[in-house]
Amino acid sequence: MKTLSDLLLLGDPRLYDVCEPIRADEQPLVAGWVADLHNVMQQVRTRYGFGRAIAAPQIGIMKRLIYMNIDKPAGRGPVVFVNPTLTNLSDEQFELWDDCMSFPSLLVRVSRHKSLTINYLDEHFIPRQWHMTDDLSELIQHEYDHLDGILCTMRAVDDKAFQYRVL
């Protein structure tokens, strides 16, 4: 089982790698990967007090996999996104201070699309689609970027878009 010590931190070259799709023959591995993602995210929440989603490359699994658990009463509970793609990215964008488990003491001002559609396979490889807006749209863009080796530091709105956060 992966733990907080397996979380890749800013500067680790693997965070900049593009992830490979999960093949159909790897589907039996997904449950174990999701358990690892869940465990590390829970440890981040306990230690740092934040974390709604995590991408597989953040714990060294170089696959196109995102685990989200937003704990909203009307939400869907934990959601597993296998081989996601983003479509219908809105022209309208908004700015926010973004954080990341891979550098928990740093906030980065970024611009994100206000809405989008995510197409993905669930953990059973059943095709799904979800239209997201506002905070969920921002969240999934952040995690999706990880799959392409892009960190929010690379999306900073300008050279003053960084803020230290005391945890």
Tab-separated table of C-alpha atoms in Angstrom:
chain	number	residue	atom	x	y	z
A	1	MET	CA	0.000	0.000	0.000
A	2	LYS	CA	1.360	3.401	-0.988
A	3	THR	CA	1.630	6.072	1.702
A	4	LEU	CA	2.371	9.779	2.001
A	5	SER	CA	6.078	8.993	1.656
A	6	ASP	CA	5.344	7.807	-1.918
A	7	LEU	CA	3.898	11.179	-2.946
A	8	LEU	CA	6.118	12.772	-5.599
A	9	LEU	CA	7.197	16.305	-4.692
A	10	LEU	CA	7.908	19.342	-6.836
A	11	GLY	CA	11.146	18.772	-8.725
A	12	ASP	CA	10.686	15.028	-9.206
A	13	PRO	CA	11.174	14.526	-12.965
A	14	ARG	CA	8.335	11.976	-13.145
A	15	LEU	CA	5.828	14.759	-12.488
A	16	TYR	CA	6.673	16.171	-15.934
A	17	ASP	CA	6.129	12.907	-17.852
A	18	VAL	CA	3.078	12.236	-20.017
A	19	CYS	CA	1.177	9.207	-18.743
A	20	GLU	CA	0.196	6.146	-20.747
A	21	PRO	CA	-3.430	5.075	-21.183
A	22	ILE	CA	-4.639	2.158	-19.116
A	23	ARG	CA	-5.027	-0.859	-21.380
A	24	ALA	CA	-7.999	-3.211	-21.128
A	25	ASP	CA	-5.718	-5.999	-19.869
A	26	GLU	CA	-4.653	-3.696	-16.981
A	27	GLN	CA	-8.235	-3.230	-15.738
A	28	PRO	CA	-7.697	-5.748	-12.877
A	29	LEU	CA	-4.910	-3.468	-11.551
A	30	VAL	CA	-7.172	-0.413	-11.287
A	31	ALA	CA	-8.718	-1.347	-7.918
A	32	GLY	CA	-5.280	-1.595	-6.293
A	33	TRP	CA	-4.157	1.704	-7.815
A	34	VAL	CA	-7.352	3.384	-6.599
A	35	ALA	CA	-6.790	2.005	-3.081
A	36	ASP	CA	-3.278	3.504	-3.141
A	37	LEU	CA	-4.598	6.862	-4.394
A	38	HIS	CA	-7.302	6.879	-1.717
A	39	ASN	CA	-4.829	6.049	1.036
A	40	VAL	CA	-2.348	8.758	0.048
A	41	MET	CA	-5.108	11.352	-0.372
A	42	GLN	CA	-6.486	10.536	3.089
A	43	GLN	CA	-3.001	10.966	4.575
A	44	VAL	CA	-2.623	14.328	2.798
A	45	ARG	CA	-5.997	15.416	4.206
A	46	THR	CA	-4.942	14.393	7.708
A	47	ARG	CA	-1.543	16.078	7.521
A	48	TYR	CA	-2.289	19.203	5.467
A	49	GLY	CA	-6.058	19.646	5.681
A	50	PHE	CA	-6.848	19.649	1.970
A	51	GLY	CA	-7.265	17.301	-0.983
A	52	ARG	CA	-10.282	16.513	-3.127
A	53	ALA	CA	-8.615	14.522	-5.917
A	54	ILE	CA	-5.298	12.973	-6.873
A	55	ALA	CA	-3.782	11.820	-10.146
A	56	ALA	CA	-1.926	8.528	-10.448
A	57	PRO	CA	1.425	10.058	-11.513
A	58	GLN	CA	1.585	11.910	-8.199
A	59	ILE	CA	2.323	8.567	-6.551
A	60	GLY	CA	4.501	7.230	-9.348
A	61	ILE	CA	1.819	5.314	-11.265
A	62	MET	CA	2.379	6.662	-14.759
A	63	LYS	CA	-1.107	5.882	-16.021
A	64	ARG	CA	-4.066	8.065	-17.069
A	65	LEU	CA	-6.025	7.649	-13.840
A	66	ILE	CA	-7.641	10.190	-11.502
A	67	TYR	CA	-9.333	9.524	-8.173
A	68	MET	CA	-11.746	12.121	-6.815
A	69	ASN	CA	-13.581	12.131	-3.491
A	70	ILE	CA	-15.295	15.451	-2.896
A	71	ASP	CA	-17.434	14.339	0.081
A	72	LYS	CA	-20.450	16.362	-1.020
A	73	PRO	CA	-23.868	15.216	0.216
A	74	ALA	CA	-25.360	15.487	-3.292
A	75	GLY	CA	-22.105	14.356	-4.881
A	76	ARG	CA	-21.271	11.040	-6.414
A	77	GLY	CA	-18.897	9.972	-3.650
A	78	PRO	CA	-15.577	8.603	-4.821
A	79	VAL	CA	-15.211	8.706	-8.617
A	80	VAL	CA	-12.559	6.938	-10.668
A	81	PHE	CA	-11.626	8.430	-14.047
A	82	VAL	CA	-9.804	6.000	-16.352
A	83	ASN	CA	-8.330	7.424	-19.571
A	84	PRO	CA	-10.263	10.696	-19.330
A	85	THR	CA	-10.576	13.248	-22.105
A	86	LEU	CA	-11.805	16.811	-21.775
A	87	THR	CA	-14.178	18.378	-24.288
A	88	ASN	CA	-16.471	21.394	-24.513
A	89	LEU	CA	-14.046	23.623	-22.614
A	90	SER	CA	-15.849	26.915	-22.103
A	91	ASP	CA	-14.506	30.151	-23.516
A	92	GLU	CA	-15.268	31.744	-20.156
A	93	GLN	CA	-12.464	31.374	-17.639
A	94	PHE	CA	-11.850	32.411	-14.056
A	95	GLU	CA	-8.782	32.901	-11.874
A	96	LEU	CA	-8.128	31.253	-8.541
A	97	TRP	CA	-5.370	30.282	-6.124
A	98	ASP	CA	-4.588	26.647	-6.886
A	99	ASP	CA	-2.899	24.202	-4.543
A	100	CYS	CA	-1.309	20.818	-5.111
A	101	MET	CA	-0.463	17.858	-2.908
A	102	SER	CA	2.960	17.658	-4.563
A	103	PHE	CA	3.860	21.099	-3.153
A	104	PRO	CA	1.474	21.671	-0.245
A	105	SER	CA	2.960	24.964	0.991
A	106	LEU	CA	2.658	26.748	-2.355
A	107	LEU	CA	-0.370	28.450	-3.885
A	108	VAL	CA	-0.342	29.385	-7.568
A	109	ARG	CA	-2.693	31.854	-9.272
A	110	VAL	CA	-4.031	30.192	-12.445
A	111	SER	CA	-6.796	30.669	-14.971
A	112	ARG	CA	-9.157	27.762	-15.649
A	113	HIS	CA	-12.161	27.079	-17.888
A	114	LYS	CA	-15.469	27.689	-16.111
A	115	SER	CA	-17.036	24.519	-17.515
A	116	LEU	CA	-16.169	21.384	-19.453
A	117	THR	CA	-17.243	17.843	-20.201
A	118	ILE	CA	-15.136	14.898	-19.109
A	119	ASN	CA	-15.454	11.592	-20.945
A	120	TYR	CA	-13.939	8.612	-19.156
A	121	LEU	CA	-14.171	4.974	-18.256
A	122	ASP	CA	-15.129	4.086	-14.697
A	123	GLU	CA	-13.229	1.455	-12.714
A	124	HIS	CA	-15.235	-1.269	-14.491
A	125	PHE	CA	-14.326	0.207	-17.903
A	126	ILE	CA	-17.883	1.434	-18.485
A	127	PRO	CA	-17.926	4.661	-20.541
A	128	ARG	CA	-19.165	7.702	-18.614
A	129	GLN	CA	-19.567	11.423	-19.201
A	130	TRP	CA	-19.926	14.288	-16.735
A	131	HIS	CA	-20.452	17.988	-17.394
A	132	MET	CA	-18.635	19.995	-14.718
A	133	THR	CA	-18.733	23.670	-13.797
A	134	ASP	CA	-16.910	26.030	-11.455
A	135	ASP	CA	-14.903	24.300	-8.685
A	136	LEU	CA	-15.282	20.803	-10.144
A	137	SER	CA	-14.228	22.042	-13.566
A	138	GLU	CA	-11.149	23.635	-12.025
A	139	LEU	CA	-10.374	20.530	-9.989
A	140	ILE	CA	-10.538	18.122	-12.898
A	141	GLN	CA	-8.427	20.442	-15.093
A	142	HIS	CA	-5.745	20.453	-12.400
A	143	GLU	CA	-5.730	16.652	-12.131
A	144	TYR	CA	-5.945	16.154	-15.895
A	145	ASP	CA	-2.884	18.371	-16.331
A	146	HIS	CA	-0.943	15.934	-14.121
A	147	LEU	CA	-1.636	13.195	-16.679
A	148	ASP	CA	0.093	15.335	-19.303
A	149	GLY	CA	3.064	16.267	-17.105
A	150	ILE	CA	1.791	19.803	-16.519
A	151	LEU	CA	1.894	21.366	-13.045
A	152	CYS	CA	-0.087	24.413	-11.994
A	153	THR	CA	3.250	26.223	-11.595
A	154	MET	CA	3.480	26.026	-15.395
A	155	ARG	CA	0.039	27.668	-15.715
A	156	ALA	CA	0.728	30.640	-13.437
A	157	VAL	CA	-0.965	33.800	-14.708
A	158	ASP	CA	2.255	35.802	-14.308
A	159	ASP	CA	5.593	35.803	-12.493
A	160	LYS	CA	4.001	37.118	-9.261
A	161	ALA	CA	1.327	34.420	-9.093
A	162	PHE	CA	2.946	32.456	-6.259
A	163	GLN	CA	2.175	32.578	-2.566
A	164	TYR	CA	3.633	30.665	0.355
A	165	ARG	CA	1.076	28.987	2.615
A	166	VAL	CA	1.758	28.105	6.240
A	167	LEU	CA	0.316	24.711	7.068
